[in-house]
Coordinates of C-alpha atoms in Angstrom, one line a residue:
Chain A
M257 CA 0.0 0.0 0.0
V258 CA 1.3 3.4 -1.0
A259 CA 1.8 5.9 1.9
L260 CA -0.1 9.0 1.3
A261 CA 1.2 12.5 2.2
L262 CA -2.0 14.3 1.3
R263 CA -5.5 13.2 0.5
V264 CA -8.6 15.2 -0.4
T265 CA -11.9 13.3 -0.3
D266 CA -15.0 14.7 -1.9
G267 CA -13.7 18.3 -1.6
Q268 CA -15.9 21.2 -2.4
R269 CA -15.2 24.8 -2.4
A270 CA -17.1 27.9 -3.6
Y271 CA -16.6 31.6 -3.4
H272 CA -19.5 33.8 -2.4
R273 CA -20.0 37.1 -4.1
G274 CA -23.0 38.7 -2.6
A275 CA -25.9 36.3 -3.1
T276 CA -24.1 34.5 -5.9
R277 CA -22.3 31.3 -5.1
Q278 CA -19.5 30.5 -7.5
P279 CA -18.2 26.9 -7.2
V280 CA -14.5 26.7 -7.6
F281 CA -14.4 22.9 -7.5
T282 CA -16.8 20.1 -6.7
D283 CA -16.3 16.5 -5.7
L284 CA -12.6 16.8 -5.9
N285 CA -10.6 13.7 -5.0
L286 CA -6.9 13.7 -4.9
E287 CA -4.1 11.7 -3.4
V288 CA -0.5 12.7 -3.2
R289 CA 1.9 9.9 -2.4
T290 CA 4.7 10.4 0.0
G291 CA 8.0 11.3 -1.7
E292 CA 6.5 11.9 -5.2
V293 CA 6.3 15.0 -7.3
L294 CA 2.7 15.6 -8.4
A295 CA 2.2 18.2 -11.2
L296 CA -1.2 19.8 -11.1
L297 CA -2.1 20.9 -14.6
G298 CA -5.1 22.8 -15.7
P299 CA -6.4 25.9 -17.5
S300 CA -6.4 29.2 -15.7
G301 CA -9.3 29.6 -13.3
C302 CA -9.9 25.9 -12.7
G303 CA -9.1 26.1 -9.0
K304 CA -5.5 24.9 -8.9
S305 CA -4.3 27.7 -6.8
T306 CA -7.3 27.5 -4.5
L307 CA -6.7 23.8 -4.1
L308 CA -3.1 24.5 -3.2
R309 CA -4.0 27.0 -0.6
I310 CA -6.4 24.5 0.9
L311 CA -3.7 21.9 1.0
A312 CA -1.5 24.4 2.7
G313 CA -4.2 25.1 5.3
L314 CA -4.6 28.7 4.3
E315 CA -8.2 28.1 3.2
S316 CA -10.6 25.4 4.2
L317 CA -12.9 23.1 2.3
D318 CA -16.6 23.9 2.4
H319 CA -17.3 20.1 2.3
G320 CA -15.1 17.1 2.2
R321 CA -12.0 16.0 4.1
L322 CA -8.3 16.8 4.0
E323 CA -5.8 14.5 5.5
V324 CA -2.1 15.1 5.9
F325 CA -0.1 11.8 6.4
G326 CA -3.4 10.1 7.2
A327 CA -4.6 12.5 9.8
R328 CA -6.4 15.8 10.2
P329 CA -3.9 18.6 9.6
S330 CA -2.3 19.8 12.8
A331 CA 1.4 20.3 13.2
P332 CA 2.9 22.3 10.3
K333 CA 4.0 19.8 7.7
V334 CA 3.0 21.6 4.5
G335 CA 4.8 24.7 3.1
I336 CA 3.7 26.7 0.2
A337 CA 5.6 29.0 -2.3
F338 CA 3.6 31.4 -4.4
Q339 CA 4.1 32.3 -8.0
Q340 CA 5.8 35.6 -7.0
P341 CA 8.7 34.9 -4.7
S342 CA 7.3 37.4 -2.1
L343 CA 10.6 37.8 -0.4
L344 CA 10.5 40.6 2.2
P345 CA 12.4 43.4 0.6
W346 CA 14.0 44.8 3.7
L347 CA 15.6 41.5 4.6
T348 CA 18.7 39.9 2.9
V349 CA 18.4 36.5 1.4
A350 CA 19.8 34.8 4.5
Q351 CA 17.4 36.8 6.7
N352 CA 14.5 35.9 4.4
V353 CA 15.4 32.2 4.6
A354 CA 15.7 32.5 8.4
L355 CA 12.3 34.2 8.7
G356 CA 10.3 31.0 9.1
L357 CA 12.6 29.9 12.0
R358 CA 11.7 33.1 13.9
F359 CA 8.1 31.8 14.2
A360 CA 7.4 29.6 17.2
A361 CA 5.7 27.1 15.0
N362 CA 9.0 26.1 13.5
R363 CA 11.2 26.1 16.6
A364 CA 11.9 22.4 16.1
A365 CA 13.9 23.2 13.0
R366 CA 16.0 25.9 14.7
T367 CA 19.7 24.8 14.7
P368 CA 22.7 27.2 14.7
D369 CA 23.7 26.3 11.2
A370 CA 20.2 25.6 9.7
V371 CA 20.2 28.7 7.4
S372 CA 23.8 28.4 6.2
R373 CA 23.3 24.7 5.5
V374 CA 20.2 25.3 3.4
L375 CA 21.9 28.3 1.6
D376 CA 24.8 26.1 0.8
E377 CA 22.7 23.2 -0.3
L378 CA 20.5 25.3 -2.5
R379 CA 23.5 27.1 -4.0
L380 CA 22.5 30.5 -2.6
E381 CA 25.6 31.2 -0.4
S382 CA 27.0 33.7 -2.9
V383 CA 23.9 35.9 -2.6
A384 CA 23.2 35.4 1.1
D385 CA 23.8 39.0 1.9
A386 CA 22.0 40.4 -1.1
Y387 CA 18.6 42.0 -0.9
P388 CA 15.7 40.7 -3.0
A389 CA 15.8 43.6 -5.4
E390 CA 19.4 42.6 -6.3
L391 CA 18.5 39.0 -7.3
S392 CA 17.6 37.6 -10.7
G393 CA 14.2 35.9 -11.0
G394 CA 15.8 32.5 -10.7
Q395 CA 17.7 33.4 -7.6
A396 CA 14.6 34.9 -6.0
Q397 CA 12.6 31.8 -6.7
R398 CA 15.4 29.6 -5.2
A399 CA 15.5 31.8 -2.1
N400 CA 11.7 31.5 -1.9
V401 CA 12.0 27.7 -1.9
A402 CA 14.9 27.8 0.6
R403 CA 12.6 29.7 3.0
L404 CA 10.3 26.7 3.0
V405 CA 13.0 24.0 3.0
V406 CA 14.7 25.5 6.1
T407 CA 11.5 24.9 8.2
G408 CA 12.0 21.2 7.6
R409 CA 8.4 20.6 6.2
P410 CA 8.2 17.4 4.3
I411 CA 5.5 18.5 1.9
L412 CA 6.1 21.6 -0.3
L413 CA 3.4 23.1 -2.6
L414 CA 4.7 25.3 -5.4
D415 CA 2.2 27.5 -7.2
E416 CA 3.6 28.1 -10.8
P417 CA 7.1 28.7 -9.4
F418 CA 8.8 29.2 -12.6
A419 CA 6.1 30.9 -14.7
A420 CA 7.8 34.2 -14.8
L421 CA 11.3 32.9 -15.7
D422 CA 12.9 32.7 -19.1
P423 CA 13.0 29.2 -20.7
G424 CA 16.7 28.6 -19.9
T425 CA 16.4 29.5 -16.3
R426 CA 13.2 27.6 -16.0
E427 CA 14.8 24.4 -17.2
A428 CA 17.8 24.8 -14.9
L429 CA 15.5 25.4 -12.0
Q430 CA 13.3 22.4 -12.8
D431 CA 16.4 20.2 -12.6
W432 CA 17.5 22.0 -9.5
L433 CA 14.1 21.3 -7.9
L434 CA 14.2 17.7 -8.7
D435 CA 17.7 17.3 -7.3
L436 CA 16.4 19.0 -4.1
Q437 CA 13.4 16.8 -3.9
R438 CA 15.5 13.6 -4.3
A439 CA 18.1 14.7 -1.8
R440 CA 15.6 15.6 0.9
G441 CA 12.9 13.0 0.0
L442 CA 10.3 15.8 -0.2
T443 CA 6.8 15.4 -1.4
L444 CA 6.1 18.1 -4.0
V445 CA 2.9 19.4 -5.5
V446 CA 3.7 21.8 -8.4
V447 CA 0.9 23.8 -10.0
T448 CA 1.6 24.6 -13.6
H449 CA -0.2 25.3 -16.8
D450 CA 2.9 24.3 -18.8
L451 CA 2.5 20.8 -20.1
S452 CA 6.2 20.2 -20.7
E453 CA 7.0 21.4 -17.2
A454 CA 4.4 19.1 -15.8
L455 CA 5.8 16.2 -17.7
H456 CA 9.4 17.0 -16.7
L457 CA 8.7 17.5 -13.1
G458 CA 5.9 15.2 -12.3
D459 CA 6.1 11.6 -11.2
R460 CA 2.4 11.9 -11.9
V461 CA 0.4 14.6 -13.6
A462 CA -3.1 15.5 -12.3
V463 CA -5.2 17.2 -15.0
M464 CA -7.9 19.5 -13.7
S465 CA -10.9 20.5 -15.8
G466 CA -12.4 23.9 -16.0
I467 CA -15.0 25.7 -13.8
P468 CA -16.1 24.2 -11.5
G469 CA -12.8 22.4 -11.3
T470 CA -12.3 18.7 -10.7
I471 CA -9.5 16.3 -11.1
R472 CA -10.2 14.7 -14.5
R473 CA -7.3 12.3 -14.7
V474 CA -4.0 11.5 -13.0
W475 CA -1.4 10.2 -15.4
D476 CA 1.6 8.2 -14.2
V477 CA 4.3 9.9 -16.2
R478 CA 7.4 8.3 -14.6
S479 CA 6.4 4.9 -15.6
H480 CA 6.5 6.2 -19.2
G481 CA 9.9 7.8 -18.9
G482 CA 8.8 11.4 -18.5
R483 CA 9.9 14.1 -20.9
T484 CA 13.1 12.3 -21.8
D485 CA 11.3 9.3 -23.1
R486 CA 11.0 9.6 -26.9
S487 CA 9.5 6.1 -27.3
E488 CA 6.1 5.7 -28.9
A489 CA 4.6 5.0 -25.5
G490 CA 6.1 8.2 -24.0
E491 CA 4.9 10.2 -27.0
A492 CA 1.5 8.7 -26.6
V493 CA 1.3 9.8 -23.0
R494 CA 2.2 13.3 -24.0
R495 CA -0.2 13.4 -26.9
H496 CA -3.0 12.2 -24.8
I497 CA -2.3 14.6 -21.9
L498 CA -2.1 17.4 -24.4
S499 CA -5.5 16.4 -25.9
Q500 CA -7.0 16.3 -22.4
Y501 CA -5.4 19.6 -21.5
D502 CA -6.6 21.4 -24.6
A503 CA -10.1 19.9 -24.7
D504 CA -13.1 21.7 -23.5
P505 CA -14.1 20.7 -20.0
R506 CA -15.9 17.3 -20.0
P507 CA -17.4 15.2 -17.3
A508 CA -14.8 13.5 -15.3
D509 CA -16.3 10.1 -15.8
R510 CA -16.4 10.3 -19.6
P511 CA -14.4 7.3 -21.0
T512 CA -11.4 8.1 -23.0
T513 CA -9.9 5.9 -25.6
W514 CA -6.5 6.1 -24.0
A515 CA -7.5 5.6 -20.5
D516 CA -7.5 1.9 -20.4
T517 CA -4.2 1.5 -22.2
L518 CA -2.2 3.7 -19.9
S519 CA -1.4 3.2 -16.2
D520 CA -3.5 6.2 -15.2
S521 CA -5.7 6.4 -12.2
P522 CA -9.0 8.3 -12.7
Q523 CA -9.9 10.8 -9.9
G524 CA -6.4 10.3 -8.5
R525 CA -6.9 6.9 -7.1
Chain B
M101 CA 32.9 60.8 1.4
R102 CA 34.1 63.4 -1.1
A103 CA 30.5 64.0 -2.2
G104 CA 29.4 64.4 1.4
A105 CA 32.1 67.0 2.1
R106 CA 31.1 68.8 -1.1
R107 CA 27.4 68.9 0.1
V108 CA 28.4 70.3 3.5
G109 CA 30.7 72.8 1.9
A110 CA 27.9 73.9 -0.5
A111 CA 25.5 74.3 2.5
F112 CA 27.9 76.5 4.3
V113 CA 28.5 78.6 1.2
G114 CA 24.6 79.0 0.9
L115 CA 24.4 80.1 4.6
G116 CA 27.3 82.5 4.1
V117 CA 25.6 84.1 1.1
A118 CA 22.3 84.4 3.0
L119 CA 24.1 86.1 5.9
L120 CA 25.8 88.5 3.4
I121 CA 22.5 89.4 1.8
W122 CA 21.0 90.0 5.2
W123 CA 23.9 92.2 6.3
A124 CA 23.9 94.1 3.0
A125 CA 20.1 94.7 3.2
I126 CA 20.4 96.2 6.7
R127 CA 23.6 98.1 5.8
F128 CA 22.4 99.7 2.5
L129 CA 18.6 99.7 2.6
V130 CA 17.8 100.6 6.2
P131 CA 18.5 104.0 7.8
P132 CA 21.3 103.5 10.4
T133 CA 19.1 105.2 13.1
G134 CA 16.0 103.2 12.2
I135 CA 14.6 100.4 14.4
L136 CA 15.3 97.8 11.7
A137 CA 19.0 98.6 12.0
R138 CA 18.9 96.8 15.3
F139 CA 18.1 93.5 13.4
A140 CA 21.6 93.4 11.9
P141 CA 23.3 90.0 11.8
D142 CA 26.6 91.2 13.4
D143 CA 24.7 92.4 16.5
A144 CA 22.6 89.3 16.6
I145 CA 25.5 86.9 16.4
A146 CA 27.4 88.7 19.1
T147 CA 24.3 88.7 21.3
L148 CA 23.8 85.0 20.5
V149 CA 27.3 84.2 21.7
R150 CA 26.6 86.1 24.9
L151 CA 23.2 84.5 25.6
L152 CA 24.6 81.1 25.0
G153 CA 27.4 81.8 27.5
E154 CA 24.9 83.0 30.1
G155 CA 22.8 79.9 29.7
D156 CA 19.5 81.6 29.7
L157 CA 18.7 80.9 26.1
V158 CA 19.8 77.3 26.5
A159 CA 17.2 76.9 29.3
H160 CA 14.5 78.2 27.0
A161 CA 15.6 76.0 24.1
V162 CA 15.6 72.9 26.5
A163 CA 12.0 73.8 27.6
S164 CA 10.9 74.0 23.9
L165 CA 12.6 70.7 23.1
R166 CA 10.9 69.0 26.0
R167 CA 7.5 70.2 24.8
I168 CA 8.1 69.1 21.2
A169 CA 9.2 65.7 22.5
A170 CA 6.1 65.4 24.6
G171 CA 3.9 66.6 21.7
L172 CA 5.4 64.1 19.2
L173 CA 5.1 61.3 21.8
V174 CA 1.3 62.0 22.1
A175 CA 1.0 62.4 18.3
A176 CA 2.7 59.0 17.8
A177 CA 0.6 57.3 20.5
V178 CA -2.6 58.5 18.8
G179 CA -1.5 58.6 15.2
I180 CA 0.1 55.2 14.8
P181 CA -2.9 53.1 16.2
L182 CA -5.3 55.4 14.2
G183 CA -3.3 54.9 11.0
L184 CA -3.1 51.1 11.6
T185 CA -6.9 51.0 12.0
L186 CA -7.6 53.3 9.0
G187 CA -5.2 51.3 6.9
S188 CA -6.5 47.8 7.8
I189 CA -10.3 48.2 8.1
R190 CA -12.0 49.4 5.0
L191 CA -15.1 50.6 6.7
V192 CA -13.1 52.7 9.1
A193 CA -11.1 54.1 6.2
R194 CA -14.3 55.0 4.3
T195 CA -16.0 56.6 7.3
G196 CA -13.0 58.0 9.1
G197 CA -11.0 59.1 6.1
P198 CA -13.0 62.3 5.3
V199 CA -12.9 63.2 9.0
L200 CA -9.2 62.8 9.1
G201 CA -8.9 64.9 5.9
L202 CA -10.9 67.7 7.5
L203 CA -9.0 67.7 10.7
R204 CA -5.6 67.8 9.1
M205 CA -6.6 70.8 7.0
I206 CA -7.3 72.8 10.2
S207 CA -4.3 74.9 11.3
P208 CA -3.2 73.6 14.7
L209 CA -3.2 77.1 16.1
S210 CA -7.0 77.3 15.5
W211 CA -7.3 75.0 18.4
T212 CA -5.7 77.5 20.8
P213 CA -9.0 78.7 22.5
I214 CA -10.1 75.1 23.0
A215 CA -6.7 74.1 24.3
I216 CA -6.8 76.8 26.9
I217 CA -10.4 75.9 27.9
L218 CA -9.4 72.3 28.2
F219 CA -6.0 72.6 29.8
G220 CA -5.7 76.1 31.1
V221 CA -2.2 77.6 30.9
G222 CA 1.2 76.0 31.1
D223 CA 2.8 73.2 29.2
S224 CA -0.3 71.1 28.5
P225 CA -2.0 73.4 25.9
V226 CA 1.3 73.8 24.1
V227 CA 1.8 70.0 24.0
F228 CA -1.8 69.7 22.8
L229 CA -1.3 72.1 20.0
V230 CA 1.9 70.4 18.9
A231 CA 0.2 67.0 19.0
M232 CA -2.7 68.4 17.0
G233 CA -0.3 69.4 14.2
A234 CA 1.8 66.2 14.3
T235 CA -0.9 63.5 14.7
W236 CA -2.3 63.7 11.2
P237 CA 0.8 63.2 9.1
I238 CA 1.7 60.2 11.3
A239 CA -1.8 58.7 11.0
V240 CA -2.1 59.3 7.2
N241 CA 1.3 57.9 6.4
T242 CA 0.8 54.9 8.7
A243 CA -2.5 54.2 7.0
A244 CA -0.8 54.5 3.6
G245 CA 1.9 52.1 4.8
V246 CA -0.7 49.5 5.8
A247 CA -2.6 50.0 2.5
H248 CA 0.6 49.5 0.5
L249 CA 1.5 46.3 2.4
D250 CA 1.9 43.4 0.0
P251 CA -0.8 40.9 1.0
T252 CA 1.3 38.0 -0.1
W253 CA 3.8 38.9 2.6
L254 CA 1.1 38.2 5.2
R255 CA 0.1 35.0 3.3
V256 CA 3.7 33.9 3.4
A257 CA 4.0 34.6 7.1
R258 CA 0.8 32.7 7.7
S259 CA 1.9 29.8 5.6
L260 CA 5.1 29.6 7.6
G261 CA 3.1 29.3 10.8
A262 CA 3.3 32.9 12.1
T263 CA 0.9 33.8 14.8
R264 CA -1.0 37.1 14.4
R265 CA 1.5 38.8 16.8
E266 CA 4.5 37.4 15.0
A267 CA 3.2 38.6 11.7
L268 CA 2.6 42.0 13.1
R269 CA 6.1 42.2 14.6
L270 CA 8.1 40.7 11.8
V271 CA 6.1 41.5 8.7
V272 CA 3.6 44.3 9.2
W273 CA 5.7 46.6 11.4
P274 CA 8.9 46.5 9.2
G275 CA 6.7 46.6 6.1
I276 CA 5.0 49.9 7.1
R277 CA 8.3 51.4 8.5
P278 CA 9.3 53.5 5.5
D279 CA 5.9 55.2 5.4
L280 CA 5.7 55.6 9.2
L281 CA 9.1 57.2 9.3
T282 CA 8.2 59.6 6.5
G283 CA 5.1 60.5 8.6
L284 CA 7.3 61.0 11.7
R285 CA 9.7 63.2 9.8
I286 CA 6.9 65.4 8.4
A287 CA 5.3 65.5 11.9
T288 CA 8.6 66.7 13.4
G289 CA 8.8 69.6 11.0
I290 CA 5.2 70.6 11.6
A291 CA 5.6 70.3 15.4
W292 CA 8.6 72.6 15.4
V293 CA 6.7 75.2 13.3
V294 CA 3.7 75.0 15.6
L295 CA 5.7 75.1 18.8
V296 CA 7.1 78.6 18.7
P297 CA 3.7 80.4 18.2
A298 CA 2.1 78.0 20.7
E299 CA 4.7 79.1 23.3
M300 CA 3.6 82.7 22.9
L301 CA 0.4 81.7 24.9
G302 CA 0.5 81.4 28.6
V303 CA 3.9 80.0 29.3
D304 CA 7.0 81.6 30.9
S305 CA 9.7 79.6 29.2
G306 CA 10.6 78.3 25.7
L307 CA 11.9 80.0 22.6
G308 CA 8.5 81.4 21.6
Y309 CA 8.1 83.0 25.0
F310 CA 11.7 84.4 24.7
I311 CA 10.8 86.1 21.4
L312 CA 7.8 87.9 23.0
D313 CA 9.8 88.8 26.1
S314 CA 12.6 90.2 24.0
R315 CA 10.1 92.3 22.0
D316 CA 8.6 93.6 25.2
R317 CA 12.1 94.6 26.5
F318 CA 12.9 96.2 23.1
A319 CA 15.9 93.8 23.0
Y320 CA 15.8 93.3 19.3
D321 CA 19.2 91.8 19.1
E322 CA 18.1 89.1 21.5
L323 CA 14.9 88.6 19.5
V324 CA 17.0 88.0 16.3
A325 CA 19.4 85.7 18.3
A326 CA 16.3 83.6 19.4
I327 CA 15.2 83.5 15.7
L328 CA 18.6 82.2 14.7
V329 CA 18.4 79.6 17.5
I330 CA 14.9 78.5 16.3
G331 CA 16.1 78.2 12.7
S332 CA 19.3 76.3 13.7
L333 CA 17.5 74.0 16.1
G334 CA 14.8 73.3 13.4
L335 CA 17.5 72.5 10.9
A336 CA 19.2 70.2 13.4
I337 CA 15.9 68.5 14.3
D338 CA 15.1 68.0 10.7
G339 CA 18.6 66.5 10.2
L340 CA 18.1 64.3 13.2
A341 CA 14.7 63.2 11.9
C342 CA 16.2 62.5 8.5
F343 CA 18.9 60.4 10.2
L344 CA 16.5 58.6 12.5
F345 CA 13.4 58.3 10.3
G346 CA 14.7 59.1 6.8
N347 CA 15.5 57.1 3.7
R348 CA 19.0 55.9 4.4
R349 CA 18.0 52.9 2.5
R350 CA 18.0 52.6 -1.3
T351 CA 14.6 53.2 -2.9
V352 CA 13.0 50.2 -4.6
G353 CA 9.7 50.7 -6.4
G354 CA 9.4 54.2 -5.0
R355 CA 9.9 53.0 -1.4
S356 CA 13.1 52.7 0.6
W357 CA 14.2 49.3 1.8
F358 CA 17.9 48.6 1.8
R359 CA 21.1 50.4 2.4
G360 CA 22.6 51.9 -0.7
R361 CA 25.2 50.0 -2.5
S362 CA 26.3 50.1 -6.1
L363 CA 25.7 47.2 -8.4
Q364 CA 27.3 46.7 -11.8
V365 CA 24.5 45.6 -14.0
G366 CA 26.3 45.5 -17.3
S367 CA 29.7 46.2 -18.9
G368 CA 31.4 45.8 -22.2
R369 CA 31.2 47.4 -25.6
G370 CA 27.7 48.7 -25.6
L371 CA 24.7 48.0 -27.7
P372 CA 24.8 49.0 -31.3
A373 CA 21.3 50.0 -32.5
R374 CA 20.9 51.1 -36.1
T375 CA 18.2 53.6 -37.1
G376 CA 15.1 51.9 -38.5
Q377 CA 16.2 48.5 -37.3
V378 CA 14.8 46.3 -34.6
T379 CA 17.5 45.3 -32.2
A380 CA 16.6 42.3 -30.0
G381 CA 18.2 41.8 -26.6
G382 CA 18.1 38.3 -25.1
G383 CA 19.6 36.5 -22.2
L384 CA 19.0 34.6 -19.0
T385 CA 17.1 36.3 -16.1
G386 CA 19.3 38.8 -14.4
P387 CA 22.0 39.8 -16.8
G388 CA 20.6 43.3 -17.2
V389 CA 18.8 42.9 -20.5
A390 CA 16.0 45.1 -19.4
T391 CA 18.3 47.6 -17.8
T392 CA 20.5 48.2 -20.8
P393 CA 18.1 49.9 -23.2
S394 CA 16.3 51.8 -20.5
G395 CA 19.0 52.9 -18.1
G396 CA 22.3 52.1 -19.7
P397 CA 24.4 54.6 -21.7
A398 CA 23.4 54.9 -25.3
V399 CA 26.3 54.0 -27.5
P400 CA 25.8 55.1 -31.0
E401 CA 27.4 53.0 -33.7
P402 CA 30.4 54.8 -35.3
R403 CA 29.7 56.2 -38.7

């Protein structure tokens, strides 16, 4: 049995604007396995970021259940990085990375060399004394992730972390992130609307449909070699995910011709 | 260092020229036996040296400084919480904003009769008038600081497990600091301007009182000496406020955050751009691609 880091069961969430109730997602079921990278792919406005904030505990479900390592969320185990690095501009990189440790919730992660070790590990030591405005986009995003890593949280949620970067930096940071994930055994959920990024990063790719959002499919990418796999099967996975991604929102239970031939898991199970 | 010395030198030259103009105006435009001749700078400076030696003027200056400190303390105690509330609660901002706008447009000295009714004579009404002038810039700037606060900073703090108090101490407070300090600096200037006329009402110490007293004694040289002390102390207070509350940090996005340092963004042979041609600039994030065409030196291609 696969150990689960996160599980959402029958999740529902809506925003209320005056008397209008606008559902963001309905009947959402998602499982994130411990130690995997799950790429969450979907069109803009399908509720990816809302789902991420719910997983991080920043918002709550209207209905349904969220479990973190099989239990109700309690101690901080989940960290979230937003699309914009949001580093505090009056603090240096080292001080930004140390910010989380100043909060009582993370006192367990406080060690004398915690910050310097993470800066070293994430190749940020050369800019430790720089201010955010002095960083390139890639450096800022790495510092943003470092701020989470230092708190020792085993699950990291990244909301389109590389969307604002140029293609070269983005690819370099994708590999950097995977190295980090492997070295620390992290569980990552990465929101993206870039298919190639999802295929490159994700052990599995969860495809969300449009409004109201739901998880339409979860594709096991690693078993098909990921982006580097140029075999027919690998290309088939890519083509199929692309067709799912580009298609108009359809009911989640609508059968697809590829579904039975690939090792996917509808509704994330 | 050299630029700083040049700046100080230029300031002294400016003061010297002003002094010369003042002296020349009295010397050449005023009849030597007229009352205005007694306002000459040479007499005033000699009297200033004498008064400082006697210690009387110093005691008055200390009384004024004590009142301005008390007034600013009251203004900060009222203005900062008021600004925090106005900046963070939309309903309060909408309802209280116009009231604040009205109050800040009233000259603080207009409150003098009410100050005397409320507090009688002595230090209290003076402190009240100073506080009435200084509260509003502090409140307005604090509210602006809260309104400008990037909401993602608070989300980040919350996601990292910050309690409300920790977020206030480590994110909100430093986040609004540039605006708050600007407010304090403006308030200090206003407080000093309000203080002197306020001290002309019902007190027996302070620089404002000393001016009235000098006038009554026809000691015009002492009056001018007091004016010089007021100006000099005001300049010193403004300098101190700049030092304590000012933008010693480099400005980013119109706000000051970090201490100045120079960064070399680009170097090399320049960017040749021919007339009528599209020149594309490419590169990884951070090499200064965006900076070069906008801020870098234009290097025309040799003909």
